[in-house]
Amino acid sequence: MSNTPSKKNNTNIGPLNDLVTYHLRRAQVTSFNNFAQAMSEVQITPGQFGVLSLISSNQGLSQSAVARALGVERSTMVAVIDGLEKRDLVIRQPSPTDRRSNALVLSEKGQKLIGDGTDMAIGSDKKTVAALNDEEAIQLLTLLRKINHHSGI
Amino acid sequence: MSNTPSKKNNTNIGPLNDLVTYHLRRAQVTSFNNFAQAMSEVQITPGQFGVLSLISSNQGLSQSAVARALGVERSTMVAVIDGLEKRDLVIRQPSPTDRRSNALVLSEKGQKLIGDGTDMAIGSDKKTVAALNDEEAIQLLTLLRKINHHSGI
DNA sequence: TATTGTTATACTCTATAACTATA
DNA sequence: TATAGTTATAGAGTATAACAATA
């Protein structure tokens, strides 16, 4: 489940070093690995965590609404919810208002997991930004939020 | 090749909004899409661009060295270099010092592409950080560099 | 007509493990 | 023994296109 190839490198990376895209991708891989490690007990990926967290904050949400909020296709959500339902973390309830749609809720197990999991995620975040002081970490979050908000997120 | 599912969303994302991991991932997807769009003429992915750029700055680099510098497995590099070689962007030359190893160099076509491509990449970067002013964009880059440097990058 | 959930399918990126030829 | 390149294989994660049921 871990993910970081070995060995140091001392190669001159040239213009890459000035690209946000490049550093964003590297940092994201790091944060993903930290997350996977922090969640190794509960075996939850960042994507699954996002879904659980979202449902937790919005009980009864539809699959399509989750997909839209996370920026993925609704077809993609099917397998994700399947997996979470199979592990008894999420329940597909019939929507009371729309017979096409599922109202997603967390099971008790799901609620417990997201309770503990949120702390683990915060811990993993701290590890990711370990090179930054508190002010810088907040700055980073603020800047990323601006970028994301600007692109409709 | 584009990648962003449709529709606005106005769902409360709860604790996710305080996670660097979450915003890092979303921002990275945005930057990836901007990159793909900027490079649509030349059909170069961020990963391929990284390889070309790295070879450009370090002519004669081995595949393993590129893999290490970019944080991927050397087995992963094989197909990437295959693709770039098939498009006549990169040439595998026999290393003069180590008969196991390939010395990677850019073809003329590859040099031309990375010349233009670097500007396109910078343009795509500008789009990614369009929500930030110049000072903030530099801050972001600095913070991301700190994170990456801390994890050995 | 448009939307929800679903299935089938495919593509990209990446890893692990084992092999060979060197070093 | 260790490293470079390679192959085979597999697993995430995600997209597109089409379909039935419902709005």
mmCIF file of C-alpha atoms (C1' of nucleotides) in Angstrom:
data_model
loop_
_atom_site.group_PDB
_atom_site.id
_atom_site.type_symbol
_atom_site.label_atom_id
_atom_site.label_comp_id
_atom_site.label_asym_id
_atom_site.label_seq_id
_atom_site.Cartn_x
_atom_site.Cartn_y
_atom_site.Cartn_z
ATOM 1 C CA MET A 1 0.000 0.000 0.000
ATOM 2 C CA SER A 2 2.969 2.322 0.388
ATOM 3 C CA ASN A 3 4.192 4.003 -2.653
ATOM 4 C CA THR A 4 7.485 5.833 -2.678
ATOM 5 C CA PRO A 5 10.320 4.531 -4.815
ATOM 6 C CA SER A 6 13.642 4.346 -3.118
ATOM 7 C CA LYS A 7 16.959 6.161 -3.301
ATOM 8 C CA LYS A 8 17.986 9.740 -3.093
ATOM 9 C CA ASN A 9 18.390 11.828 -6.169
ATOM 10 C CA ASN A 10 20.603 14.784 -6.812
ATOM 11 C CA THR A 11 19.698 15.478 -10.411
ATOM 12 C CA ASN A 12 19.154 19.046 -11.523
ATOM 13 C CA ILE A 13 15.447 19.217 -12.300
ATOM 14 C CA GLY A 14 15.766 22.497 -14.229
ATOM 15 C CA PRO A 15 12.617 24.417 -15.197
ATOM 16 C CA LEU A 16 10.415 21.873 -13.437
ATOM 17 C CA ASN A 17 11.445 23.488 -10.188
ATOM 18 C CA ASP A 18 9.526 26.636 -11.148
ATOM 19 C CA LEU A 19 6.308 24.864 -12.090
ATOM 20 C CA VAL A 20 3.410 24.807 -9.664
ATOM 21 C CA THR A 21 2.015 21.838 -11.585
ATOM 22 C CA TYR A 22 5.089 19.802 -10.856
ATOM 23 C CA HIS A 23 5.281 20.601 -7.148
ATOM 24 C CA LEU A 24 1.558 20.188 -6.760
ATOM 25 C CA ARG A 25 1.742 16.699 -8.154
ATOM 26 C CA ARG A 26 4.694 15.694 -5.982
ATOM 27 C CA ALA A 27 3.092 17.103 -2.849
ATOM 28 C CA GLN A 28 -0.128 15.338 -3.672
ATOM 29 C CA VAL A 29 1.632 11.993 -3.976
ATOM 30 C CA THR A 30 3.285 12.613 -0.616
ATOM 31 C CA SER A 31 -0.004 13.506 1.021
ATOM 32 C CA PHE A 32 -1.653 10.471 -0.515
ATOM 33 C CA ASN A 33 1.034 8.206 0.892
ATOM 34 C CA ASN A 34 0.788 9.814 4.317
ATOM 35 C CA PHE A 35 -2.939 9.341 4.213
ATOM 36 C CA ALA A 36 -2.672 5.686 3.236
ATOM 37 C CA GLN A 37 -0.254 5.113 6.092
ATOM 38 C CA ALA A 38 -2.403 6.933 8.640
ATOM 39 C CA MET A 39 -5.458 4.971 7.520
ATOM 40 C CA SER A 40 -3.771 1.595 7.300
ATOM 41 C CA GLU A 41 -5.766 0.271 10.268
ATOM 42 C CA VAL A 42 -9.088 1.188 8.742
ATOM 43 C CA GLN A 43 -8.135 0.688 5.104
ATOM 44 C CA ILE A 44 -9.731 3.806 3.722
ATOM 45 C CA THR A 45 -8.417 5.659 0.673
ATOM 46 C CA PRO A 46 -8.587 9.440 0.346
ATOM 47 C CA GLY A 47 -11.390 9.037 -2.165
ATOM 48 C CA GLN A 48 -13.427 6.799 0.129
ATOM 49 C CA PHE A 49 -12.784 9.139 3.004
ATOM 50 C CA GLY A 50 -14.106 12.028 0.968
ATOM 51 C CA VAL A 51 -17.306 10.152 0.229
ATOM 52 C CA LEU A 52 -17.834 9.105 3.837
ATOM 53 C CA SER A 53 -17.082 12.571 5.129
ATOM 54 C CA LEU A 54 -19.438 14.132 2.638
ATOM 55 C CA ILE A 55 -22.283 11.787 3.505
ATOM 56 C CA SER A 56 -21.599 12.371 7.169
ATOM 57 C CA SER A 57 -22.045 16.103 6.672
ATOM 58 C CA ASN A 58 -25.036 15.644 4.401
ATOM 59 C CA GLN A 59 -27.021 12.554 5.344
ATOM 60 C CA GLY A 60 -29.432 11.445 2.634
ATOM 61 C CA LEU A 61 -27.326 12.851 -0.206
ATOM 62 C CA SER A 62 -27.783 11.182 -3.593
ATOM 63 C CA GLN A 63 -24.960 9.447 -5.445
ATOM 64 C CA SER A 64 -25.069 12.054 -8.164
ATOM 65 C CA ALA A 65 -24.782 14.839 -5.611
ATOM 66 C CA VAL A 66 -21.738 13.186 -4.057
ATOM 67 C CA ALA A 67 -20.188 12.767 -7.479
ATOM 68 C CA ARG A 68 -20.761 16.421 -8.331
ATOM 69 C CA ALA A 69 -19.372 17.625 -5.015
ATOM 70 C CA LEU A 70 -16.215 15.572 -5.451
ATOM 71 C CA GLY A 71 -15.829 16.348 -9.130
ATOM 72 C CA VAL A 72 -16.150 12.827 -10.509
ATOM 73 C CA GLU A 73 -18.631 11.114 -12.812
ATOM 74 C CA ARG A 74 -21.660 9.495 -11.245
ATOM 75 C CA SER A 75 -20.765 6.222 -12.979
ATOM 76 C CA THR A 76 -17.536 6.295 -10.993
ATOM 77 C CA MET A 77 -19.465 6.548 -7.735
ATOM 78 C CA VAL A 78 -21.267 3.268 -8.253
ATOM 79 C CA ALA A 79 -18.282 1.051 -7.524
ATOM 80 C CA VAL A 80 -17.128 3.304 -4.691
ATOM 81 C CA ILE A 81 -20.502 3.110 -2.947
ATOM 82 C CA ASP A 82 -20.676 -0.615 -3.716
ATOM 83 C CA GLY A 83 -17.421 -1.091 -1.845
ATOM 84 C CA LEU A 84 -18.472 1.025 1.111
ATOM 85 C CA GLU A 85 -21.842 -0.691 1.273
ATOM 86 C CA LYS A 86 -20.247 -4.129 1.125
ATOM 87 C CA ARG A 87 -18.167 -3.150 4.153
ATOM 88 C CA ASP A 88 -21.307 -1.937 5.885
ATOM 89 C CA LEU A 89 -20.105 1.637 6.134
ATOM 90 C CA VAL A 90 -22.777 3.199 3.924
ATOM 91 C CA ILE A 91 -26.425 2.320 3.353
ATOM 92 C CA ARG A 92 -28.373 3.023 0.173
ATOM 93 C CA GLN A 93 -31.850 4.006 1.285
ATOM 94 C CA PRO A 94 -34.644 4.703 -1.163
ATOM 95 C CA SER A 95 -35.114 8.443 -1.462
ATOM 96 C CA PRO A 96 -38.466 9.505 -0.029
ATOM 97 C CA THR A 97 -38.912 12.153 -2.719
ATOM 98 C CA ASP A 98 -37.406 10.673 -5.886
ATOM 99 C CA ARG A 99 -37.777 7.042 -6.789
ATOM 100 C CA ARG A 100 -34.798 7.128 -9.142
ATOM 101 C CA SER A 101 -32.438 8.178 -6.443
ATOM 102 C CA ASN A 102 -30.654 6.660 -3.447
ATOM 103 C CA ALA A 103 -30.477 8.513 -0.157
ATOM 104 C CA LEU A 104 -27.029 7.697 1.193
ATOM 105 C CA VAL A 105 -26.550 7.441 4.939
ATOM 106 C CA LEU A 106 -23.739 6.212 7.142
ATOM 107 C CA SER A 107 -24.201 3.016 9.102
ATOM 108 C CA GLU A 108 -23.216 3.084 12.762
ATOM 109 C CA LYS A 109 -19.940 1.517 11.766
ATOM 110 C CA GLY A 110 -19.514 4.218 9.138
ATOM 111 C CA GLN A 111 -20.211 6.963 11.645
ATOM 112 C CA LYS A 112 -17.706 5.552 14.068
ATOM 113 C CA LEU A 113 -15.120 5.223 11.345
ATOM 114 C CA ILE A 114 -15.536 8.753 10.106
ATOM 115 C CA GLY A 115 -15.331 10.022 13.674
ATOM 116 C CA ASP A 116 -11.963 8.419 14.308
ATOM 117 C CA GLY A 117 -10.934 8.790 10.678
ATOM 118 C CA THR A 118 -11.240 12.537 10.661
ATOM 119 C CA ASP A 119 -8.659 12.770 13.429
ATOM 120 C CA MET A 120 -6.384 10.383 11.558
ATOM 121 C CA ALA A 121 -6.763 12.479 8.423
ATOM 122 C CA ILE A 122 -5.849 15.592 10.351
ATOM 123 C CA GLY A 123 -2.820 13.772 11.715
ATOM 124 C CA SER A 124 -1.792 12.719 8.238
ATOM 125 C CA ASP A 125 -2.210 16.315 7.099
ATOM 126 C CA LYS A 126 0.134 17.472 9.849
ATOM 127 C CA LYS A 127 2.721 15.040 8.600
ATOM 128 C CA THR A 128 2.329 16.306 5.055
ATOM 129 C CA VAL A 129 2.965 19.886 6.103
ATOM 130 C CA ALA A 130 5.590 19.002 8.696
ATOM 131 C CA ALA A 131 8.086 21.250 6.921
ATOM 132 C CA LEU A 132 5.833 24.272 7.502
ATOM 133 C CA ASN A 133 5.134 26.250 10.631
ATOM 134 C CA ASP A 134 1.550 26.886 11.674
ATOM 135 C CA GLU A 135 1.252 30.154 9.847
ATOM 136 C CA GLU A 136 2.633 28.683 6.659
ATOM 137 C CA ALA A 137 0.311 25.690 6.863
ATOM 138 C CA ILE A 138 -2.667 28.006 7.101
ATOM 139 C CA GLN A 139 -1.307 30.065 4.229
ATOM 140 C CA LEU A 140 -1.038 26.956 2.097
ATOM 141 C CA LEU A 141 -4.584 25.902 2.866
ATOM 142 C CA THR A 142 -5.837 29.391 2.093
ATOM 143 C CA LEU A 143 -4.022 29.537 -1.232
ATOM 144 C CA LEU A 144 -5.224 26.108 -2.302
ATOM 145 C CA ARG A 145 -8.792 27.001 -1.326
ATOM 146 C CA LYS A 146 -8.573 30.117 -3.483
ATOM 147 C CA ILE A 147 -7.385 28.095 -6.452
ATOM 148 C CA ASN A 148 -10.100 25.524 -6.013
ATOM 149 C CA HIS A 149 -12.846 27.986 -5.352
ATOM 150 C CA HIS A 150 -11.861 29.850 -8.484
ATOM 151 C CA SER A 151 -12.351 26.721 -10.564
ATOM 152 C CA GLY A 152 -15.844 26.230 -9.187
ATOM 153 C CA ILE A 153 -14.990 23.968 -6.281
ATOM 154 C CA MET B 1 -8.568 14.181 -22.984
ATOM 155 C CA SER B 2 -10.319 16.779 -20.855
ATOM 156 C CA ASN B 3 -11.481 15.679 -17.526
ATOM 157 C CA THR B 4 -13.806 17.811 -15.490
ATOM 158 C CA PRO B 5 -17.314 16.512 -14.798
ATOM 159 C CA SER B 6 -20.047 19.030 -15.283
ATOM 160 C CA LYS B 7 -22.457 20.977 -13.089
ATOM 161 C CA LYS B 8 -22.060 23.252 -10.164
ATOM 162 C CA ASN B 9 -22.316 21.957 -6.657
ATOM 163 C CA ASN B 10 -23.387 23.699 -3.512
ATOM 164 C CA THR B 11 -23.030 20.838 -1.062
ATOM 165 C CA ASN B 12 -21.470 21.499 2.314
ATOM 166 C CA ILE B 13 -18.196 19.611 2.227
ATOM 167 C CA GLY B 14 -17.706 19.791 5.992
ATOM 168 C CA PRO B 15 -14.329 18.784 7.487
ATOM 169 C CA LEU B 16 -12.889 18.155 4.035
ATOM 170 C CA ASN B 17 -12.612 21.887 3.670
ATOM 171 C CA ASP B 18 -9.924 21.964 6.355
ATOM 172 C CA LEU B 19 -7.803 19.195 4.856
ATOM 173 C CA VAL B 20 -4.705 20.052 2.886
ATOM 174 C CA THR B 21 -4.881 16.588 1.343
ATOM 175 C CA TYR B 22 -8.274 17.278 -0.125
ATOM 176 C CA HIS B 23 -7.435 20.686 -1.560
ATOM 177 C CA LEU B 24 -4.103 19.442 -2.823
ATOM 178 C CA ARG B 25 -5.813 16.713 -4.776
ATOM 179 C CA ARG B 26 -8.439 19.021 -6.243
ATOM 180 C CA ALA B 27 -5.872 21.629 -7.205
ATOM 181 C CA GLN B 28 -3.714 18.971 -8.774
ATOM 182 C CA VAL B 29 -6.597 17.747 -10.923
ATOM 183 C CA THR B 30 -7.239 21.313 -12.027
ATOM 184 C CA SER B 31 -3.598 21.867 -12.896
ATOM 185 C CA PHE B 32 -3.488 18.584 -14.760
ATOM 186 C CA ASN B 33 -6.502 19.580 -16.846
ATOM 187 C CA ASN B 34 -5.042 23.000 -17.561
ATOM 188 C CA PHE B 35 -1.829 21.348 -18.613
ATOM 189 C CA ALA B 36 -3.607 18.897 -20.916
ATOM 190 C CA GLN B 37 -5.472 21.757 -22.528
ATOM 191 C CA ALA B 38 -2.371 23.904 -22.967
ATOM 192 C CA MET B 39 -0.528 20.956 -24.486
ATOM 193 C CA SER B 40 -3.358 19.737 -26.688
ATOM 194 C CA GLU B 41 -1.452 20.696 -29.859
ATOM 195 C CA VAL B 42 1.621 18.744 -28.894
ATOM 196 C CA GLN B 43 -0.118 15.955 -26.979
ATOM 197 C CA ILE B 44 2.220 15.811 -24.032
ATOM 198 C CA THR B 45 1.131 14.782 -20.546
ATOM 199 C CA PRO B 46 2.619 16.303 -17.408
ATOM 200 C CA GLY B 47 4.537 13.089 -16.827
ATOM 201 C CA GLN B 48 6.005 13.080 -20.315
ATOM 202 C CA PHE B 49 6.835 16.744 -20.009
ATOM 203 C CA GLY B 50 8.707 16.045 -16.803
ATOM 204 C CA VAL B 51 10.793 13.401 -18.497
ATOM 205 C CA LEU B 52 11.581 15.564 -21.520
ATOM 206 C CA SER B 53 12.411 18.539 -19.361
ATOM 207 C CA LEU B 54 14.669 16.479 -17.163
ATOM 208 C CA ILE B 55 16.547 14.993 -20.097
ATOM 209 C CA SER B 56 16.837 18.441 -21.605
ATOM 210 C CA SER B 57 18.531 19.703 -18.447
ATOM 211 C CA ASN B 58 20.665 16.576 -18.097
ATOM 212 C CA GLN B 59 21.501 15.120 -21.493
ATOM 213 C CA GLY B 60 22.760 11.547 -21.303
ATOM 214 C CA LEU B 61 20.829 10.728 -18.128
ATOM 215 C CA SER B 62 19.969 7.067 -17.583
ATOM 216 C CA GLN B 63 16.404 5.789 -17.318
ATOM 217 C CA SER B 64 16.954 4.860 -13.700
ATOM 218 C CA ALA B 65 18.189 8.337 -12.912
ATOM 219 C CA VAL B 66 15.118 9.885 -14.504
ATOM 220 C CA ALA B 67 12.907 7.511 -12.545
ATOM 221 C CA ARG B 68 14.612 8.422 -9.281
ATOM 222 C CA ALA B 69 14.424 12.137 -9.964
ATOM 223 C CA LEU B 70 10.713 11.926 -10.705
ATOM 224 C CA GLY B 71 9.954 9.512 -7.882
ATOM 225 C CA VAL B 72 8.703 6.597 -9.945
ATOM 226 C CA GLU B 73 9.882 3.035 -10.461
ATOM 227 C CA ARG B 74 12.325 2.388 -13.259
ATOM 228 C CA SER B 75 9.976 -0.234 -14.676
ATOM 229 C CA THR B 76 7.433 2.539 -15.107
ATOM 230 C CA MET B 77 9.887 4.543 -17.162
ATOM 231 C CA VAL B 78 10.244 1.888 -19.832
ATOM 232 C CA ALA B 79 6.850 2.461 -21.424
ATOM 233 C CA VAL B 80 7.154 6.215 -21.048
ATOM 234 C CA ILE B 81 10.490 6.293 -22.874
ATOM 235 C CA ASP B 82 9.127 3.797 -25.414
ATOM 236 C CA GLY B 83 6.350 6.230 -26.227
ATOM 237 C CA LEU B 84 8.643 9.218 -26.468
ATOM 238 C CA GLU B 85 11.114 7.302 -28.593
ATOM 239 C CA LYS B 86 8.361 6.079 -30.915
ATOM 240 C CA ARG B 87 7.404 9.714 -31.475
ATOM 241 C CA ASP B 88 11.021 10.555 -32.141
ATOM 242 C CA LEU B 89 11.307 12.909 -29.204
ATOM 243 C CA VAL B 90 13.886 10.963 -27.237
ATOM 244 C CA ILE B 91 16.771 8.750 -28.335
ATOM 245 C CA ARG B 92 18.193 5.864 -26.337
ATOM 246 C CA GLN B 93 21.934 5.952 -26.905
ATOM 247 C CA PRO B 94 24.271 3.350 -25.500
ATOM 248 C CA SER B 95 26.011 4.738 -22.464
ATOM 249 C CA PRO B 96 29.734 5.174 -23.145
ATOM 250 C CA THR B 97 30.602 4.163 -19.588
ATOM 251 C CA ASP B 98 28.107 1.451 -18.636
ATOM 252 C CA ARG B 99 26.911 -1.142 -21.080
ATOM 253 C CA ARG B 100 23.788 -1.889 -19.052
ATOM 254 C CA SER B 101 22.559 1.636 -19.265
ATOM 255 C CA ASN B 102 20.933 3.940 -21.823
ATOM 256 C CA ALA B 103 22.078 7.523 -22.204
ATOM 257 C CA LEU B 104 18.906 9.446 -22.956
ATOM 258 C CA VAL B 105 19.080 12.474 -25.217
ATOM 259 C CA LEU B 106 16.479 14.638 -26.901
ATOM 260 C CA SER B 107 16.096 14.463 -30.669
ATOM 261 C CA GLU B 108 15.915 17.770 -32.530
ATOM 262 C CA LYS B 109 12.171 17.397 -32.524
ATOM 263 C CA GLY B 110 12.254 16.786 -28.784
ATOM 264 C CA GLN B 111 14.409 19.854 -28.208
ATOM 265 C CA LYS B 112 12.065 22.011 -30.214
ATOM 266 C CA LEU B 113 9.076 20.619 -28.368
ATOM 267 C CA ILE B 114 10.530 21.199 -24.937
ATOM 268 C CA GLY B 115 11.493 24.724 -25.965
ATOM 269 C CA ASP B 116 7.954 25.676 -26.931
ATOM 270 C CA GLY B 117 6.448 23.350 -24.336
ATOM 271 C CA THR B 118 8.114 25.042 -21.404
ATOM 272 C CA ASP B 119 6.366 28.287 -22.296
ATOM 273 C CA MET B 120 3.074 26.456 -22.654
ATOM 274 C CA ALA B 121 3.603 24.830 -19.283
ATOM 275 C CA ILE B 122 4.258 28.215 -17.714
ATOM 276 C CA GLY B 123 1.084 29.504 -19.351
ATOM 277 C CA SER B 124 -0.892 26.584 -18.002
ATOM 278 C CA ASP B 125 0.587 27.267 -14.568
ATOM 279 C CA LYS B 126 -0.598 30.882 -14.758
ATOM 280 C CA LYS B 127 -4.082 29.628 -15.468
ATOM 281 C CA THR B 128 -3.942 27.276 -12.511
ATOM 282 C CA VAL B 129 -3.007 30.074 -10.143
ATOM 283 C CA ALA B 130 -5.226 32.664 -11.821
ATOM 284 C CA ALA B 131 -7.013 33.228 -8.517
ATOM 285 C CA LEU B 132 -3.766 34.334 -6.882
ATOM 286 C CA ASN B 133 -1.815 37.534 -7.241
ATOM 287 C CA ASP B 134 1.888 37.382 -8.035
ATOM 288 C CA GLU B 135 2.989 37.400 -4.440
ATOM 289 C CA GLU B 136 0.589 34.642 -3.522
ATOM 290 C CA ALA B 137 1.644 32.514 -6.479
ATOM 291 C CA ILE B 138 5.248 32.755 -5.331
ATOM 292 C CA GLN B 139 4.197 31.948 -1.779
ATOM 293 C CA LEU B 140 2.414 28.845 -2.995
ATOM 294 C CA LEU B 141 5.411 27.660 -4.969
ATOM 295 C CA THR B 142 7.671 28.286 -1.979
ATOM 296 C CA LEU B 143 5.430 26.364 0.385
ATOM 297 C CA LEU B 144 5.077 23.417 -1.974
ATOM 298 C CA ARG B 145 8.835 23.352 -2.502
ATOM 299 C CA LYS B 146 9.345 23.225 1.249
ATOM 300 C CA ILE B 147 6.961 20.289 1.570
ATOM 301 C CA ASN B 148 8.588 18.412 -1.277
ATOM 302 C CA HIS B 149 12.117 19.162 -0.206
ATOM 303 C CA HIS B 150 11.278 17.905 3.255
ATOM 304 C CA SER B 151 10.220 14.546 1.840
ATOM 305 C CA GLY B 152 13.477 14.188 -0.023
ATOM 306 C CA ILE B 153 12.473 15.759 -3.314
ATOM 307 C "C1'" DT C 1 -36.591 15.875 -22.549
ATOM 308 C "C1'" DA C 2 -33.569 15.527 -18.566
ATOM 309 C "C1'" DT C 3 -31.823 13.049 -14.630
ATOM 310 C "C1'" DT C 4 -30.549 8.811 -11.579
ATOM 311 C "C1'" DG C 5 -28.347 4.772 -11.126
ATOM 312 C "C1'" DT C 6 -26.308 1.203 -13.574
ATOM 313 C "C1'" DT C 7 -23.351 -1.717 -16.684
ATOM 314 C "C1'" DA C 8 -19.781 -2.529 -20.032
ATOM 315 C "C1'" DT C 9 -15.666 -1.053 -21.596
ATOM 316 C "C1'" DA C 10 -11.323 1.146 -21.918
ATOM 317 C "C1'" DC C 11 -7.505 4.139 -20.737
ATOM 318 C "C1'" DT C 12 -3.773 6.081 -17.805
ATOM 319 C "C1'" DC C 13 -0.623 5.714 -14.295
ATOM 320 C "C1'" DT C 14 1.717 3.135 -11.367
ATOM 321 C "C1'" DA C 15 3.570 -0.829 -8.587
ATOM 322 C "C1'" DT C 16 5.670 -5.644 -7.733
ATOM 323 C "C1'" DA C 17 8.208 -9.577 -9.059
ATOM 324 C "C1'" DA C 18 11.200 -11.982 -11.821
ATOM 325 C "C1'" DC C 19 14.552 -12.185 -15.677
ATOM 326 C "C1'" DT C 20 19.149 -10.864 -18.335
ATOM 327 C "C1'" DA C 21 23.114 -8.578 -18.925
ATOM 328 C "C1'" DT C 22 26.146 -6.288 -17.058
ATOM 329 C "C1'" DA C 23 28.990 -4.011 -13.034
ATOM 330 C "C1'" DT D 1 26.066 -8.962 -4.761
ATOM 331 C "C1'" DA D 2 24.057 -4.919 -6.741
ATOM 332 C "C1'" DT D 3 22.307 -2.229 -10.599
ATOM 333 C "C1'" DA D 4 20.081 -1.143 -15.453
ATOM 334 C "C1'" DG D 5 16.708 -2.196 -18.424
ATOM 335 C "C1'" DT D 6 13.010 -5.135 -19.446
ATOM 336 C "C1'" DT D 7 8.675 -7.949 -19.336
ATOM 337 C "C1'" DA D 8 4.429 -9.702 -17.435
ATOM 338 C "C1'" DT D 9 0.955 -8.770 -14.531
ATOM 339 C "C1'" DA D 10 -2.125 -6.417 -11.597
ATOM 340 C "C1'" DG D 11 -4.535 -2.767 -9.269
ATOM 341 C "C1'" DA D 12 -6.199 1.934 -8.543
ATOM 342 C "C1'" DG D 13 -8.834 5.572 -10.386
ATOM 343 C "C1'" DT D 14 -11.364 7.469 -13.748
ATOM 344 C "C1'" DA D 15 -13.890 8.381 -18.198
ATOM 345 C "C1'" DT D 16 -17.387 7.542 -22.088
ATOM 346 C "C1'" DA D 17 -21.465 5.548 -23.988
ATOM 347 C "C1'" DA D 18 -25.636 3.368 -23.703
ATOM 348 C "C1'" DC D 19 -29.804 1.641 -21.144
ATOM 349 C "C1'" DA D 20 -34.057 1.373 -18.017
ATOM 350 C "C1'" DA D 21 -36.737 3.724 -14.705
ATOM 351 C "C1'" DT D 22 -38.426 7.893 -13.298
ATOM 352 C "C1'" DA D 23 -39.036 12.951 -13.240
#
